[in-house]
Coordinates of C-alpha atoms in Angstrom, one line a residue:
M1207 CA 0.0 0.0 0.0
K1208 CA 1.4 3.4 -1.0
L1209 CA 1.6 6.0 1.7
V1210 CA -0.5 9.1 0.9
T1211 CA 1.5 12.2 1.6
K1212 CA 1.0 15.9 1.1
D1213 CA 3.5 15.8 -1.8
N1214 CA 1.7 12.9 -3.4
V1215 CA -1.7 14.7 -3.2
I1216 CA -0.1 17.9 -4.6
L1217 CA 1.5 16.1 -7.5
K1218 CA -1.7 14.2 -8.3
R1219 CA -3.6 17.6 -8.4
F1220 CA -0.8 18.9 -10.6
N1221 CA -1.1 16.0 -13.1
E1222 CA -4.9 16.2 -13.2
N1223 CA -5.5 20.0 -13.2
C1224 CA -2.7 21.3 -15.4
M1225 CA -1.8 21.0 -19.1
L1226 CA 1.0 22.2 -21.5
V1227 CA 0.7 25.0 -24.0
K1228 CA 3.1 26.5 -26.5
I1229 CA 3.1 29.1 -29.2
G1230 CA 5.5 29.0 -32.2
I1231 CA 5.9 32.3 -34.0
K1232 CA 8.0 32.7 -37.1
L1233 CA 9.1 35.9 -38.8
P1234 CA 11.4 36.4 -41.8
G1235 CA 15.1 36.7 -41.0
S1236 CA 16.0 40.4 -41.6
K1237 CA 19.7 40.0 -42.2
Q1238 CA 21.8 38.2 -44.8
L1239 CA 25.6 37.7 -44.9
V1240 CA 27.1 39.2 -48.0
V1241 CA 30.5 37.6 -48.7
R1242 CA 31.5 40.1 -51.4
A1243 CA 31.0 43.0 -49.1
A1244 CA 33.2 41.4 -46.5
Q1245 CA 35.9 40.7 -49.1
E1246 CA 35.8 44.3 -50.4
A1247 CA 36.0 45.6 -46.9
A1248 CA 39.0 43.4 -46.2
N1249 CA 40.7 44.6 -49.4
T1250 CA 40.0 48.3 -48.6
F1251 CA 41.3 48.1 -45.0
K1252 CA 44.0 45.4 -45.7
A1253 CA 42.3 43.1 -43.2
D1254 CA 41.8 39.4 -42.9
A1255 CA 38.6 38.5 -44.9
E1256 CA 37.7 35.6 -42.6
S1257 CA 37.7 38.0 -39.6
I1258 CA 35.1 40.2 -41.2
D1259 CA 31.4 39.6 -41.3
S1260 CA 29.3 41.9 -43.4
H1261 CA 25.5 41.7 -43.3
I1262 CA 22.9 43.5 -45.3
R1263 CA 19.4 44.2 -43.8
K1264 CA 16.8 42.9 -46.2
F1265 CA 13.9 44.1 -44.0
T1266 CA 13.8 47.1 -41.7
K1267 CA 12.0 47.1 -38.4
K1268 CA 9.2 49.1 -39.9
D1269 CA 8.7 46.5 -42.6
L1270 CA 7.8 43.8 -40.1
A1271 CA 6.6 46.0 -37.2
A1272 CA 2.9 45.2 -37.4
A1273 CA 3.5 41.4 -37.1
Q1274 CA 6.3 41.8 -34.7
E1275 CA 4.2 43.8 -32.3
I1276 CA 1.5 41.2 -32.2
A1277 CA 4.1 38.4 -31.8
T1278 CA 5.5 40.3 -28.7
Q1279 CA 2.0 40.7 -27.2
A1280 CA 1.4 36.9 -27.6
R1281 CA 4.7 36.0 -26.0
Q1282 CA 4.1 38.3 -23.1
K1283 CA 0.5 37.0 -22.7
I1284 CA 1.5 33.4 -22.5
K1285 CA 4.5 34.1 -20.2
F1286 CA 2.3 36.1 -17.8
F1287 CA -0.5 33.5 -17.5
T1288 CA 1.6 30.4 -17.4
S1289 CA 4.8 28.9 -15.9
T1290 CA 7.9 27.4 -17.5
W1291 CA 7.9 23.6 -18.3
D1292 CA 11.0 23.3 -20.4
D1293 CA 13.5 25.1 -22.6
N1294 CA 11.6 24.3 -25.8
G1295 CA 8.8 26.8 -25.2
W1296 CA 6.3 24.5 -23.5
R1297 CA 4.6 26.1 -20.5
I1298 CA 2.3 24.9 -17.7
C1299 CA -1.3 26.2 -17.7
K1300 CA -4.2 25.3 -15.3
T1301 CA -6.9 23.6 -17.4
E1302 CA -9.7 25.7 -15.9
F1303 CA -8.1 28.8 -17.2
Y1304 CA -7.0 27.5 -20.6
P1305 CA -10.2 28.4 -22.5
D1306 CA -9.7 32.1 -21.6
L1307 CA -6.0 32.0 -22.6
S1308 CA -6.8 30.1 -25.7
R1309 CA -9.4 32.6 -26.8
E1310 CA -7.0 35.5 -26.3
L1311 CA -4.2 33.7 -28.2
E1312 CA -6.6 32.9 -31.1
E1313 CA -7.6 36.6 -31.3
L1314 CA -3.9 37.5 -31.4
K1315 CA -3.4 34.9 -34.1
L1316 CA -6.1 36.4 -36.2
K1317 CA -4.6 39.9 -35.8
F1318 CA -1.2 38.4 -36.7
D1319 CA -2.7 36.8 -39.9
D1320 CA -4.2 40.2 -40.8
A1321 CA -0.9 42.0 -40.3
V1322 CA 0.9 39.4 -42.4
N1323 CA -1.7 39.7 -45.2
S1324 CA -1.1 43.5 -45.3
I1325 CA 2.6 43.1 -45.3
V1326 CA 2.7 40.4 -48.0
N1327 CA -0.2 41.4 -50.3
D1328 CA -0.3 45.2 -49.9
R1329 CA 3.3 46.1 -49.2
Y1330 CA 5.6 43.5 -50.8
E1331 CA 6.6 45.6 -53.8
E1332 CA 7.2 48.6 -51.7
I1333 CA 9.4 46.6 -49.2
K1334 CA 11.3 45.0 -52.1
A1335 CA 12.0 48.3 -53.8
D1336 CA 13.2 49.9 -50.5
A1337 CA 15.5 46.9 -49.9
Q1338 CA 16.9 47.2 -53.4
R1339 CA 17.5 51.0 -52.9
R1340 CA 19.3 50.4 -49.6
A1341 CA 21.4 47.5 -51.0
G1342 CA 22.7 49.6 -53.9
D1343 CA 25.3 47.7 -55.9
L1344 CA 25.1 44.7 -53.6
W1345 CA 21.5 44.0 -54.7
S1346 CA 22.7 41.2 -57.0
D1347 CA 24.1 39.4 -53.9
V1348 CA 20.8 39.7 -51.9
R1349 CA 18.6 36.6 -51.8
F1350 CA 15.3 38.5 -51.6
P1351 CA 12.3 36.1 -51.4
E1352 CA 9.6 36.0 -54.0
K1353 CA 6.2 37.0 -52.8
E1354 CA 5.0 33.4 -52.3
E1355 CA 8.1 32.4 -50.4
F1356 CA 7.9 35.6 -48.3
A1357 CA 4.4 34.6 -47.2
T1358 CA 5.6 31.2 -45.9
Q1359 CA 8.2 32.9 -43.7
F1360 CA 5.5 34.0 -41.3
D1361 CA 3.8 31.6 -38.9
F1362 CA 1.8 31.6 -35.7
V1363 CA 1.0 28.1 -34.2
I1364 CA -0.7 27.3 -30.9
E1365 CA 0.0 23.8 -29.5
V1366 CA -1.3 21.9 -26.5
D1367 CA -0.3 18.7 -24.8
E1368 CA -1.1 16.8 -21.6
I1369 CA 1.1 16.4 -18.6
K1370 CA 1.4 12.6 -18.6
D1371 CA 0.8 10.9 -15.3
P1372 CA 3.5 8.2 -14.9
K1373 CA 0.9 5.6 -13.8
D1374 CA -0.8 5.9 -17.2
V1375 CA 2.3 4.9 -19.1
K1376 CA 2.1 1.5 -20.7
I1377 CA 5.1 0.2 -22.6
A1378 CA 6.4 -3.2 -23.6
G1379 CA 9.9 -4.2 -22.8
P1380 CA 12.2 -6.1 -20.4
A1381 CA 11.1 -6.7 -16.9
G1382 CA 11.4 -3.6 -14.8
L1383 CA 11.6 -1.2 -17.7
M1384 CA 8.1 0.3 -17.3
E1385 CA 8.7 0.8 -13.5
E1386 CA 12.0 2.5 -14.3
V1387 CA 10.3 4.8 -16.9
Q1388 CA 7.5 5.6 -14.5
E1389 CA 9.9 6.5 -11.8
Q1390 CA 11.9 8.8 -14.1
M1391 CA 8.7 10.5 -15.2
Q1392 CA 7.6 10.9 -11.6
K1393 CA 10.9 12.6 -10.7
R1394 CA 10.6 14.9 -13.8
N1395 CA 7.1 16.0 -12.9
E1396 CA 8.1 16.6 -9.3
T1397 CA 11.0 18.7 -10.5
K1398 CA 8.9 20.7 -13.0
L1399 CA 6.3 21.4 -10.3
K1400 CA 8.9 22.7 -7.9
E1401 CA 10.4 24.9 -10.6
A1402 CA 7.0 26.3 -11.5
Q1403 CA 6.1 27.0 -7.9
T1404 CA 9.4 28.7 -7.4
E1405 CA 9.0 30.8 -10.5
T1406 CA 5.5 31.9 -9.4
L1407 CA 6.8 32.9 -5.9
E1408 CA 9.8 34.8 -7.4
R1409 CA 7.6 36.6 -9.8
V1410 CA 5.3 37.9 -7.1
K1411 CA 8.2 38.7 -4.7
G1412 CA 10.1 40.5 -7.5
V1413 CA 7.2 42.8 -8.5
L1414 CA 6.4 43.5 -4.8
A1415 CA 10.0 44.2 -3.9
D1416 CA 10.4 46.7 -6.8
T1417 CA 7.2 48.5 -5.8
V1418 CA 8.1 48.7 -2.1
S1419 CA 11.5 50.1 -2.9
R1420 CA 9.9 52.8 -5.0
L1421 CA 7.5 53.7 -2.2
K1422 CA 10.3 53.7 0.4
H1423 CA 12.6 55.9 -1.6
Y1424 CA 10.0 58.3 -3.0
D1425 CA 10.6 61.2 -0.6
A1426 CA 14.4 60.9 -0.8
G1427 CA 14.2 60.6 -4.5
K1428 CA 11.9 63.6 -4.8
A1429 CA 14.3 65.7 -2.7
A1430 CA 17.3 64.6 -4.7
F1431 CA 15.4 65.4 -7.9
N1432 CA 14.6 69.0 -6.7
E1433 CA 18.2 69.6 -5.5
A1434 CA 19.7 68.4 -8.8
K1435 CA 17.2 70.6 -10.7
S1436 CA 18.0 73.6 -8.6
K1437 CA 21.7 73.2 -9.4
G1438 CA 21.1 72.9 -13.1
K1439 CA 22.0 69.2 -13.2
K1440 CA 20.1 66.5 -15.0
P1441 CA 17.8 65.0 -12.3
T1442 CA 16.6 61.4 -12.1
K1443 CA 13.0 60.8 -11.1
V1444 CA 11.9 58.1 -8.6
R1445 CA 8.6 57.1 -10.2
I1446 CA 5.4 55.8 -8.7
S1447 CA 3.2 55.5 -11.7
D1448 CA -0.1 53.9 -12.5
S1449 CA 1.7 51.0 -14.2
V1450 CA 3.7 50.3 -11.1
I1451 CA 0.6 49.9 -9.0
N1452 CA -1.3 48.1 -11.8
N1453 CA 1.5 45.6 -12.1
V1454 CA 1.0 44.5 -8.5
V1455 CA -2.7 44.3 -8.9
E1456 CA -2.4 42.3 -12.1
V1457 CA 0.1 39.9 -10.5
G1458 CA -2.2 39.5 -7.5
K1459 CA -5.1 38.7 -9.8
V1460 CA -3.2 36.2 -12.0
I1461 CA -1.8 34.2 -9.1
E1462 CA -5.0 32.1 -9.0
Q1463 CA -4.2 31.1 -12.6
I1464 CA -0.5 30.3 -12.1
N1465 CA -0.8 28.8 -8.5
L1466 CA -0.7 25.3 -10.0
T1467 CA -1.4 23.4 -6.7
D1468 CA -3.9 25.9 -5.3
D1469 CA -1.7 26.7 -2.4
D1470 CA -4.0 28.4 0.1
A1471 CA -1.3 30.6 1.6
L1472 CA -0.3 31.9 -1.8
N1473 CA -3.9 32.6 -2.8
K1474 CA -4.4 34.6 0.5
A1475 CA -1.2 36.6 -0.1
A1476 CA -2.4 37.4 -3.7
N1477 CA -5.8 38.5 -2.4
S1478 CA -4.1 40.8 0.1
L1479 CA -2.0 42.3 -2.6
T1480 CA -5.0 43.0 -4.8
E1481 CA -7.0 44.5 -1.9
V1482 CA -4.2 46.8 -0.7
F1483 CA -3.0 48.1 -4.1
S1484 CA -6.3 48.3 -5.9
R1485 CA -7.3 51.1 -3.5
F1486 CA -4.7 53.3 -5.2
Q1487 CA -5.6 52.6 -8.8
G1488 CA -6.6 55.7 -10.9
E1489 CA -5.1 59.1 -11.2
E1490 CA -6.7 60.7 -8.1
K1491 CA -5.9 57.8 -5.8
M1492 CA -2.4 57.7 -7.2
K1493 CA -2.0 61.3 -6.3
E1494 CA -3.0 60.6 -2.7
L1495 CA -0.4 57.9 -2.4
K1496 CA 2.3 60.3 -3.8
E1497 CA 1.4 63.1 -1.5
D1498 CA 0.6 61.3 1.7
S1499 CA 3.6 59.6 3.3
K1500 CA 1.4 58.0 6.0
K1501 CA -0.6 56.1 3.3
R1502 CA 2.7 55.0 1.7
K1503 CA 3.8 53.6 5.0
E1504 CA 0.5 51.7 5.4
V1505 CA 1.0 50.2 1.9
I1506 CA 4.6 49.4 2.7
K1507 CA 3.6 47.7 5.9
A1508 CA 0.9 45.7 4.2
S1509 CA 3.3 44.7 1.5
E1510 CA 5.9 43.6 4.0
D1511 CA 3.3 41.4 5.7
V1512 CA 2.5 39.8 2.4
T1513 CA 6.3 39.3 1.8
E1514 CA 6.6 37.5 5.1
V1515 CA 3.8 35.1 4.1
L1516 CA 5.5 34.5 0.8
Q1517 CA 8.8 33.8 2.5
S1518 CA 7.1 31.3 4.8
I1519 CA 5.7 29.2 2.0
E1520 CA 7.5 25.9 1.8
L1521 CA 7.9 24.3 -1.6

């Protein structure tokens, strides 16, 4: 009979309530190595040709900007709402929240496709003409894609997979092989869970530490700013902006989605963060926080209490 432990229960919940998701986004390579340019540069400067790399930029940032912007949004979205599984892009997502994430990713994919359609079908000739102008006499060395090939150099793929429970693995082989494979998978899942939990904690602590630091140093930073300004020096601002407060609130709200084992202490800490910082969202409330040192101290104290809870969570 297998002993039922807290770790076993947590791992079972992890296997049952989580899944894997991945996005693959491809954009055309913007640079190309031009050997002739490197050789001519070497001849001009009496340098070793093998020590010189000379690239030409086929596409400017502006050319691909519309698709690149959406790609960045998608990568940020999946990173914010999931936790790392491996180095190949797979990330852990709680199954109950995947429908919302999937819908948002699908909407971004549609926007990406629209942007690509505009780039390829509406702007191809313009982009090619500009590349030829910029390349000058090196144009004959440039491998500029034909329109059809150019279209295939963009892609946006959403993939999903299960987190396999070791006990469900059935393989044929020598005696003991299946048990060995199951044991290795169990260890892998335990490691991935710990890594995901650590990542979640560190993400919360990092955002919170940055915000508390800004609150603590706001008065001193403001005084230093005014002094530097009075002396005609370039002052550096210590900022407490809407985005700083909003980041904490958003992290607090998203914890439920990335708290893969539904750790009660972590959920309570997240709720406390949301409650404390949401009171200062909006321009007027932000102004109060900036102008009232007492309120800043109250927020700092509440934040430090939450940090203590986070530090006490055992993984």
